[in-house]
CSV table of C-alpha atoms in Angstrom, one decimal:
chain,number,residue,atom,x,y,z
J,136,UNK,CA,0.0,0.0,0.0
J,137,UNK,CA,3.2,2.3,0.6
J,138,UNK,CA,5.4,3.5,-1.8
J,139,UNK,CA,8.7,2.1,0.2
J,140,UNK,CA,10.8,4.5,-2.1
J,141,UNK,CA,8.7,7.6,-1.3
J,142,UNK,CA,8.0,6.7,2.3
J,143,UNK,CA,12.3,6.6,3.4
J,144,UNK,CA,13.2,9.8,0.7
J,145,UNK,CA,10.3,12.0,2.7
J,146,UNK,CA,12.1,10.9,6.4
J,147,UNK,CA,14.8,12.6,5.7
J,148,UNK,CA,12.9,15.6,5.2
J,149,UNK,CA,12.4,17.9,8.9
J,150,UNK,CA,9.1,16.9,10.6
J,151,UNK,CA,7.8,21.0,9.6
J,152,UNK,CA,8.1,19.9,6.0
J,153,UNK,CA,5.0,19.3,3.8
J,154,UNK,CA,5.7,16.0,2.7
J,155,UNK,CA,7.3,14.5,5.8
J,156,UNK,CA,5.6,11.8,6.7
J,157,UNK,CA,2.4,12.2,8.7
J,158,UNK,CA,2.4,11.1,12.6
J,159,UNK,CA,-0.6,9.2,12.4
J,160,UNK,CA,1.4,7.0,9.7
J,161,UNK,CA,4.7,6.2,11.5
J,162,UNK,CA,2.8,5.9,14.8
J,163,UNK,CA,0.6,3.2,13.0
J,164,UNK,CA,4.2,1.6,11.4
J,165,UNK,CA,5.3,1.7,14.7
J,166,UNK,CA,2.8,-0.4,16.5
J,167,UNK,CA,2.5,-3.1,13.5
J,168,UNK,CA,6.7,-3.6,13.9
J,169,UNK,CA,6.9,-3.9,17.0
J,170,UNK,CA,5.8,-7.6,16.4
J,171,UNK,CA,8.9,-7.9,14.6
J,172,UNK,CA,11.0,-6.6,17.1
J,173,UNK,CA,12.7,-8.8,19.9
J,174,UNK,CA,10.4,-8.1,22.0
J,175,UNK,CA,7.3,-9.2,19.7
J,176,UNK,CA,9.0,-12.3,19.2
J,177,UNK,CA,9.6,-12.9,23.2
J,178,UNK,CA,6.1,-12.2,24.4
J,179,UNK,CA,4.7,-14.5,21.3
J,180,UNK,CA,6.7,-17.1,22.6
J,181,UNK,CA,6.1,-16.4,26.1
J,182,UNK,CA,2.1,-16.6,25.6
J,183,UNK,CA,2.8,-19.9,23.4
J,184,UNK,CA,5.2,-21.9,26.4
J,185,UNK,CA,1.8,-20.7,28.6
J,186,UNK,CA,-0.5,-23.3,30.4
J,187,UNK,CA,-3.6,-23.9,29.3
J,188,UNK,CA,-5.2,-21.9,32.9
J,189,UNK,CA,-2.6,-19.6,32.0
J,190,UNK,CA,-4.2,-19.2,28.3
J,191,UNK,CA,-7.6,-18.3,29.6
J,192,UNK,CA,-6.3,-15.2,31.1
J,193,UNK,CA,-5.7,-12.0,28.6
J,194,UNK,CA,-2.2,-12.3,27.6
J,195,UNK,CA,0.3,-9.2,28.4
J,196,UNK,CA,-0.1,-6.3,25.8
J,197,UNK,CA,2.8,-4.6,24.2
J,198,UNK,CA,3.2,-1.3,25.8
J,199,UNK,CA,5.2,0.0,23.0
J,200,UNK,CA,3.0,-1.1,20.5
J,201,UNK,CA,-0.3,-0.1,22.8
J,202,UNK,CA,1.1,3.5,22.9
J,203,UNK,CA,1.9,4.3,19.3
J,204,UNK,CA,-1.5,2.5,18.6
J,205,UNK,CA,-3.6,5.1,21.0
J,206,UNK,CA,-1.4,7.9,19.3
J,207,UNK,CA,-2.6,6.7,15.8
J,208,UNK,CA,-6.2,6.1,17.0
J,209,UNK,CA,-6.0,9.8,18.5
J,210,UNK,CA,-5.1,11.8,15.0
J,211,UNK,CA,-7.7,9.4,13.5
J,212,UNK,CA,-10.1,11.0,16.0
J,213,UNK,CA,-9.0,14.5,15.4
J,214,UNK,CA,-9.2,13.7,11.6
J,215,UNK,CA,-12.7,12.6,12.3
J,216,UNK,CA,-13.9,16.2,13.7
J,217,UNK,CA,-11.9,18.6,10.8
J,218,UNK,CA,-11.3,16.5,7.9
J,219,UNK,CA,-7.7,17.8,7.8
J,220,UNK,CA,-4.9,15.3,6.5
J,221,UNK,CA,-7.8,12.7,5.7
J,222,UNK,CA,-5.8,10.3,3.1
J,223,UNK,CA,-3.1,10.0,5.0
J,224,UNK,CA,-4.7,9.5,8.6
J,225,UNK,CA,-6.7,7.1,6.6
J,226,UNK,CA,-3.6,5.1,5.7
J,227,UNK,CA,-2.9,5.2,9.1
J,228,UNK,CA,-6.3,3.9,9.7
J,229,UNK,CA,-5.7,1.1,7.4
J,230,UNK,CA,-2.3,-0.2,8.8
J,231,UNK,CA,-3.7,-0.1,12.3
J,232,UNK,CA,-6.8,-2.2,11.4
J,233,UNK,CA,-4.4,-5.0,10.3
J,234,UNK,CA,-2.1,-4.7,13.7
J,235,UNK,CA,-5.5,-5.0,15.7
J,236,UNK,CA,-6.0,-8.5,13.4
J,237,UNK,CA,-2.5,-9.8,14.0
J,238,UNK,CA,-3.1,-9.0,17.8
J,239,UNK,CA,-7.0,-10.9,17.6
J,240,UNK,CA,-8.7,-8.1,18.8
J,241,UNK,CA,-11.9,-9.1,17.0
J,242,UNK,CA,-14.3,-6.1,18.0
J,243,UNK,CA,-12.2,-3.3,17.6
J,244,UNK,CA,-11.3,-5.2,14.1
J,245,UNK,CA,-14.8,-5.4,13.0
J,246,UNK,CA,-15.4,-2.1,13.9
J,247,UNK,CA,-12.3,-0.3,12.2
J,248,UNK,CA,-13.5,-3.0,9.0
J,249,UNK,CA,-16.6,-0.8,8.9
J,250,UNK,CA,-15.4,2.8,9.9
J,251,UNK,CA,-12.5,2.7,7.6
J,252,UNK,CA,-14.5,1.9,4.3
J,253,UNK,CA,-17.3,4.4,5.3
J,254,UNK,CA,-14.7,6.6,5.9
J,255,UNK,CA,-13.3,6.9,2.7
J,256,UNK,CA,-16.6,6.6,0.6
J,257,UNK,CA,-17.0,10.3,0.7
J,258,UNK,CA,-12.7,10.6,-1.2
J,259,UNK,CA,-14.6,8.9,-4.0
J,260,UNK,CA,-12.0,5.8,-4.5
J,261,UNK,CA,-14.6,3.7,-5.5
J,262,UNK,CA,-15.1,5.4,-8.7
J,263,UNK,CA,-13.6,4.1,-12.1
J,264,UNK,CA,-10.3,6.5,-12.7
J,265,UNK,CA,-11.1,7.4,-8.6
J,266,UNK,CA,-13.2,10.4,-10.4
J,267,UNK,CA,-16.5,10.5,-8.3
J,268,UNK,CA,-19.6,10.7,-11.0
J,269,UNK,CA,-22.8,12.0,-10.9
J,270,UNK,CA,-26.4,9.9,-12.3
J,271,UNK,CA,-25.7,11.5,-15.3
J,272,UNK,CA,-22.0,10.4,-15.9
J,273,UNK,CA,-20.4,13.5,-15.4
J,274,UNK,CA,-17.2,14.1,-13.0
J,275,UNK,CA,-18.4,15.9,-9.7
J,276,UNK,CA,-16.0,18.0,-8.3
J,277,UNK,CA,-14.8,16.2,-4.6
J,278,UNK,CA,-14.7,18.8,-1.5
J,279,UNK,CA,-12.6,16.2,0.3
J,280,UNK,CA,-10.0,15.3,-1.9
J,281,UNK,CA,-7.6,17.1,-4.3
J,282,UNK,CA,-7.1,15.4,-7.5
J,283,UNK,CA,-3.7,13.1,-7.5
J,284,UNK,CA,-0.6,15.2,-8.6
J,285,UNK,CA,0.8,12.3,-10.3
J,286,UNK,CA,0.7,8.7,-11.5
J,287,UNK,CA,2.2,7.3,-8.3
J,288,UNK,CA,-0.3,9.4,-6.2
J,289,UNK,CA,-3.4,7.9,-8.2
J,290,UNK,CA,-1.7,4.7,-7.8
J,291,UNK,CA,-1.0,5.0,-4.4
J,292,UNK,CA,-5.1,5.7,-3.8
J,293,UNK,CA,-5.8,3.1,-5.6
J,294,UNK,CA,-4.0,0.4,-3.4
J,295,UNK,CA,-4.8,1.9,0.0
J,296,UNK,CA,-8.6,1.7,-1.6
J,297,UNK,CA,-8.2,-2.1,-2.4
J,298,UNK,CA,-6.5,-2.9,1.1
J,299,UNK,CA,-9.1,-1.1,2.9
J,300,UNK,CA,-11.7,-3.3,0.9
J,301,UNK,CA,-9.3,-6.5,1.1
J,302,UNK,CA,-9.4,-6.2,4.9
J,303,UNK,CA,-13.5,-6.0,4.6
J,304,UNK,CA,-14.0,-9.3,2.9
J,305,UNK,CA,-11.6,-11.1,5.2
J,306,UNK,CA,-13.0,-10.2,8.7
J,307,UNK,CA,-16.7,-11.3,7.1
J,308,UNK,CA,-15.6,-14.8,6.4
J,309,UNK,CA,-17.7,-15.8,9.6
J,310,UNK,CA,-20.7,-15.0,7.4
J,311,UNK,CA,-21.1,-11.2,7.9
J,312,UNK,CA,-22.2,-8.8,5.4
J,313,UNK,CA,-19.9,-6.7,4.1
J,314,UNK,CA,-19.3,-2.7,4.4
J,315,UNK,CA,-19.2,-2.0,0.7
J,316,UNK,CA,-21.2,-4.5,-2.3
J,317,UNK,CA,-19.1,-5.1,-4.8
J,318,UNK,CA,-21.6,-3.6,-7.2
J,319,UNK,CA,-20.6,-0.2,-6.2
J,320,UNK,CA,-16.7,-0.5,-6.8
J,321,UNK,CA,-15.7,0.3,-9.9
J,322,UNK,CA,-12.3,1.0,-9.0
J,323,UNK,CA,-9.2,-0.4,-11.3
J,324,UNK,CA,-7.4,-3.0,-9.9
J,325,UNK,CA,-3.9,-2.1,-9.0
J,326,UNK,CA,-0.7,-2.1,-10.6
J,327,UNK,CA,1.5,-4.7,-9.9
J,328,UNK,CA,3.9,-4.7,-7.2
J,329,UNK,CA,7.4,-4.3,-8.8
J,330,UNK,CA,6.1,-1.5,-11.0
J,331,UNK,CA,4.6,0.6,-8.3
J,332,UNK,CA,7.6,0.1,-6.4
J,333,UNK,CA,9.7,1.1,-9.5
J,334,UNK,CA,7.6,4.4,-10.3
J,335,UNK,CA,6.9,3.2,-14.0
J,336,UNK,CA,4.8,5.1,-15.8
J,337,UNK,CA,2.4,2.7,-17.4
J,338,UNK,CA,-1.4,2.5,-18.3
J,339,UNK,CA,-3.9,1.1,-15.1
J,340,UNK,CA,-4.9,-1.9,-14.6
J,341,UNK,CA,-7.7,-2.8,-17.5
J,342,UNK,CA,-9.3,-5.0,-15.4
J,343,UNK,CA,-12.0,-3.9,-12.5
J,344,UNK,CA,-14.7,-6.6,-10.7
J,345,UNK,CA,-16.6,-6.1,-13.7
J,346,UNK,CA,-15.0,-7.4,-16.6
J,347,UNK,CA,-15.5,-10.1,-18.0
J,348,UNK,CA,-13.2,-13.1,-17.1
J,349,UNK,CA,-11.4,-11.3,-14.3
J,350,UNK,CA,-11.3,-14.3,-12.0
J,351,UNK,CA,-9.8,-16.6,-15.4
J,352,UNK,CA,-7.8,-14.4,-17.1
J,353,UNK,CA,-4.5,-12.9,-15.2
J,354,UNK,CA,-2.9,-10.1,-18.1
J,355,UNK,CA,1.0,-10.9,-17.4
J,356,UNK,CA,2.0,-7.1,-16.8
J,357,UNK,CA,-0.6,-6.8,-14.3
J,358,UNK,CA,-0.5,-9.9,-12.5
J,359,UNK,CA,1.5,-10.7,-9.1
J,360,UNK,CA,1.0,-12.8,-6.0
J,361,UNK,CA,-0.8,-9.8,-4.3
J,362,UNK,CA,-3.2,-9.7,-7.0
J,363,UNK,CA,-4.2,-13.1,-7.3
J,364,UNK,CA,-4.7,-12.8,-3.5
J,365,UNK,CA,-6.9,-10.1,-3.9
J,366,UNK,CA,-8.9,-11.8,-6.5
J,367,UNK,CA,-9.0,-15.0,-4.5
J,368,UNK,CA,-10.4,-13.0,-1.7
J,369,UNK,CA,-13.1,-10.8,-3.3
J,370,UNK,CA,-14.2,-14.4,-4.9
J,371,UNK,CA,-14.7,-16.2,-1.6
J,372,UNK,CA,-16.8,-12.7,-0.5
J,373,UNK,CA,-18.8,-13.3,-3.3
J,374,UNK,CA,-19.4,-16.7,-1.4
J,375,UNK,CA,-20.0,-15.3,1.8
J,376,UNK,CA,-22.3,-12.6,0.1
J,377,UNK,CA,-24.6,-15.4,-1.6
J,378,UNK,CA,-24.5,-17.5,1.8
J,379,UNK,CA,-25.8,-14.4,4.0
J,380,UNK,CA,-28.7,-13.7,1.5
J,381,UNK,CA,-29.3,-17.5,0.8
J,382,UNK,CA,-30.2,-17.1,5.1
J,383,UNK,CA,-32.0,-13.9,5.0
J,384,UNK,CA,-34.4,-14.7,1.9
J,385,UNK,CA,-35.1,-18.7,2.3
J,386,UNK,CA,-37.6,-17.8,4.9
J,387,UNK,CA,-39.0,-14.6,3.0
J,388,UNK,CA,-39.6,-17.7,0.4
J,389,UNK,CA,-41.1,-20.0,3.5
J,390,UNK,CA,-43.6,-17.2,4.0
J,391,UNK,CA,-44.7,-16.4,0.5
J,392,UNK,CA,-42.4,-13.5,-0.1
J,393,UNK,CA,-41.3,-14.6,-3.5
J,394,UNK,CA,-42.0,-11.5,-5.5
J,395,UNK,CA,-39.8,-9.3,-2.5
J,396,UNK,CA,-36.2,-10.2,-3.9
J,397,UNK,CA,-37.2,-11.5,-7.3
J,398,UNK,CA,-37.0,-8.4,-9.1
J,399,UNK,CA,-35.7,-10.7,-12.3
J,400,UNK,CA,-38.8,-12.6,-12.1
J,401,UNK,CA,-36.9,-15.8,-10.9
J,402,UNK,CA,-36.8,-17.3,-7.1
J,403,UNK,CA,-33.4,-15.6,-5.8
J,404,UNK,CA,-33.1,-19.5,-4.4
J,405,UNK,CA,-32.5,-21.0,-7.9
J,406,UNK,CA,-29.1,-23.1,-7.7
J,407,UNK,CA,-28.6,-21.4,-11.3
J,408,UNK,CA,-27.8,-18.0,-9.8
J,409,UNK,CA,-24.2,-19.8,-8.4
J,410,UNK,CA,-23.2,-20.2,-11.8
J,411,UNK,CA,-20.8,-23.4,-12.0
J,412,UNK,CA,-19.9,-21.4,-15.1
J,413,UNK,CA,-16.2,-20.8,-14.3
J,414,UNK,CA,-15.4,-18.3,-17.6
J,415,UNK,CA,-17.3,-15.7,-16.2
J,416,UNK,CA,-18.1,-16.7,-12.3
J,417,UNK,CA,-21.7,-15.3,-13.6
J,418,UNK,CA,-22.9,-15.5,-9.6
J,419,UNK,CA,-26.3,-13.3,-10.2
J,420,UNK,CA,-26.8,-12.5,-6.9
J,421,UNK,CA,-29.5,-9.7,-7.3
């Protein structure tokens, strides 16, 4: 989601400095490496040596890690209440989600699952190009965000947008809906890694969540293990989508609700609509 290049050239700029890094952002870095420090490694092995009495207690936090994560959550807060710096902090937002995953805090990780994609709806990154559009097809000018100054900038949107979404679909595999329906992403998928990374300057992605073939066909240029993941996991959400409206509308169908989902005219229960069809992954889930 970083540009590594970008990210250590604006450290050596002073902290007053426009493009130094923001706080929010290395306090969020912070708190996520610390479980690659010693220390990290230590307590993990300490809580996994543990008794099984011993295991039922809450295991010792990270202090280190527990302050630079209240700092983060703090200038998210702020963020929150003036809108200032809102990309960045959002990153932040982003990188501290995952560190609350790695730790197993499962509320506060279903809850930053939802505040971060709600956040951001209003940057318009879910727009094809990231340029929010009106009913009418026409660019609407965004209060929230300035347009990217450059390729890597629209880039770096893009990624921070699919990681934000990636991190949706995988804390709703226990069968909970998700923050954002696919239907309303239209957002390019991203570059691959080693040209990010390498600032060239090439065309997007041509492929979004609605072309055709995009879980069969992998366009070399564009293709790397972090894309395939990301594919793999907005497939198995399309799963968990169909599972939690399979539950919610078999017993609308029990009770003579046909007509309430079935705005095609067919039962939204007919095995068809999983399409074994593997060319297109035509789901049809209404």
């Amino acid at each position: 989601m970083l540009h590594r290049p970008t990210l250590l050239n604006n450290l050596n700029y002073p902290p007053t400095h426009p493009d130094f890094p923001h706080p929010a952002l290395l306090h969020a870095i912070c708190a996520t490496a610390s479980r690659y420090t010693f220390r990290g490694r230590l307590d993990a092995s300490l809580n996994a040596s543990l008794s099984a009495q011993q295991q039922l207690q809450p295991p010792p936090r990270d202090k280190f890690a527990e302050f630079h994560a209240n700092k983060t959550r703090a200038y998210v807060n702020a963020t929150m209440s003036n809108g200032q710096n809102i990309f960045d902090v959002w990153q932040a937002c982003i990188i501290l989600s995952w560190w609350f995953y790695s730790e197993g805090r499962w509320v506060e990780v279903w809850i930053q699952a939802g505040f971060q994609t709600r956040a951001v709806i209003p940057l318009g990154l879910n727009y094809l190009g990231l340029i929010k559009r009106g009913p009418d097809g026409q660019a609407v000018k965004n209060p929230y965000l300035a347009p990217p100054k450059s390729h890597l900038e629209t880039e770096t949107r893009k990624r921070a947008w699919w990681m934000s979404i990636l991190f949706d679909r995988i804390v709703s595999v226990g069968g909970w809906l998700h923050s954002v329906d696919e239907r309303d992403i239209g957002t390019e998928l991203p570059l691959s890694y080693a040209h990010y990374e390498a600032m060239i300057d090439m065309p997007p992605n041509p492929q979004t969540l609605h072309s055709d073939s995009v879980y069969t066909r992998h366009p070399f240029e564009y293709t790397d293990s972090y894309l395939l993941f990301l594919k793999g996991v907005m497939l198995f959400g399309r799963i968990t989508d169909y599972a939690v409206r399979m539950g919610i509308r078999a017993p609308l169908l029990a009770h003579g609700q046909q007509g309430t989902y079935g705005h095609d005219g067919q039962s939204p229960l007919n095995p068809h609509h999983l399409s074994p069809n593997a060319t297109n992954t035509t789901f049809n889930l209404g």
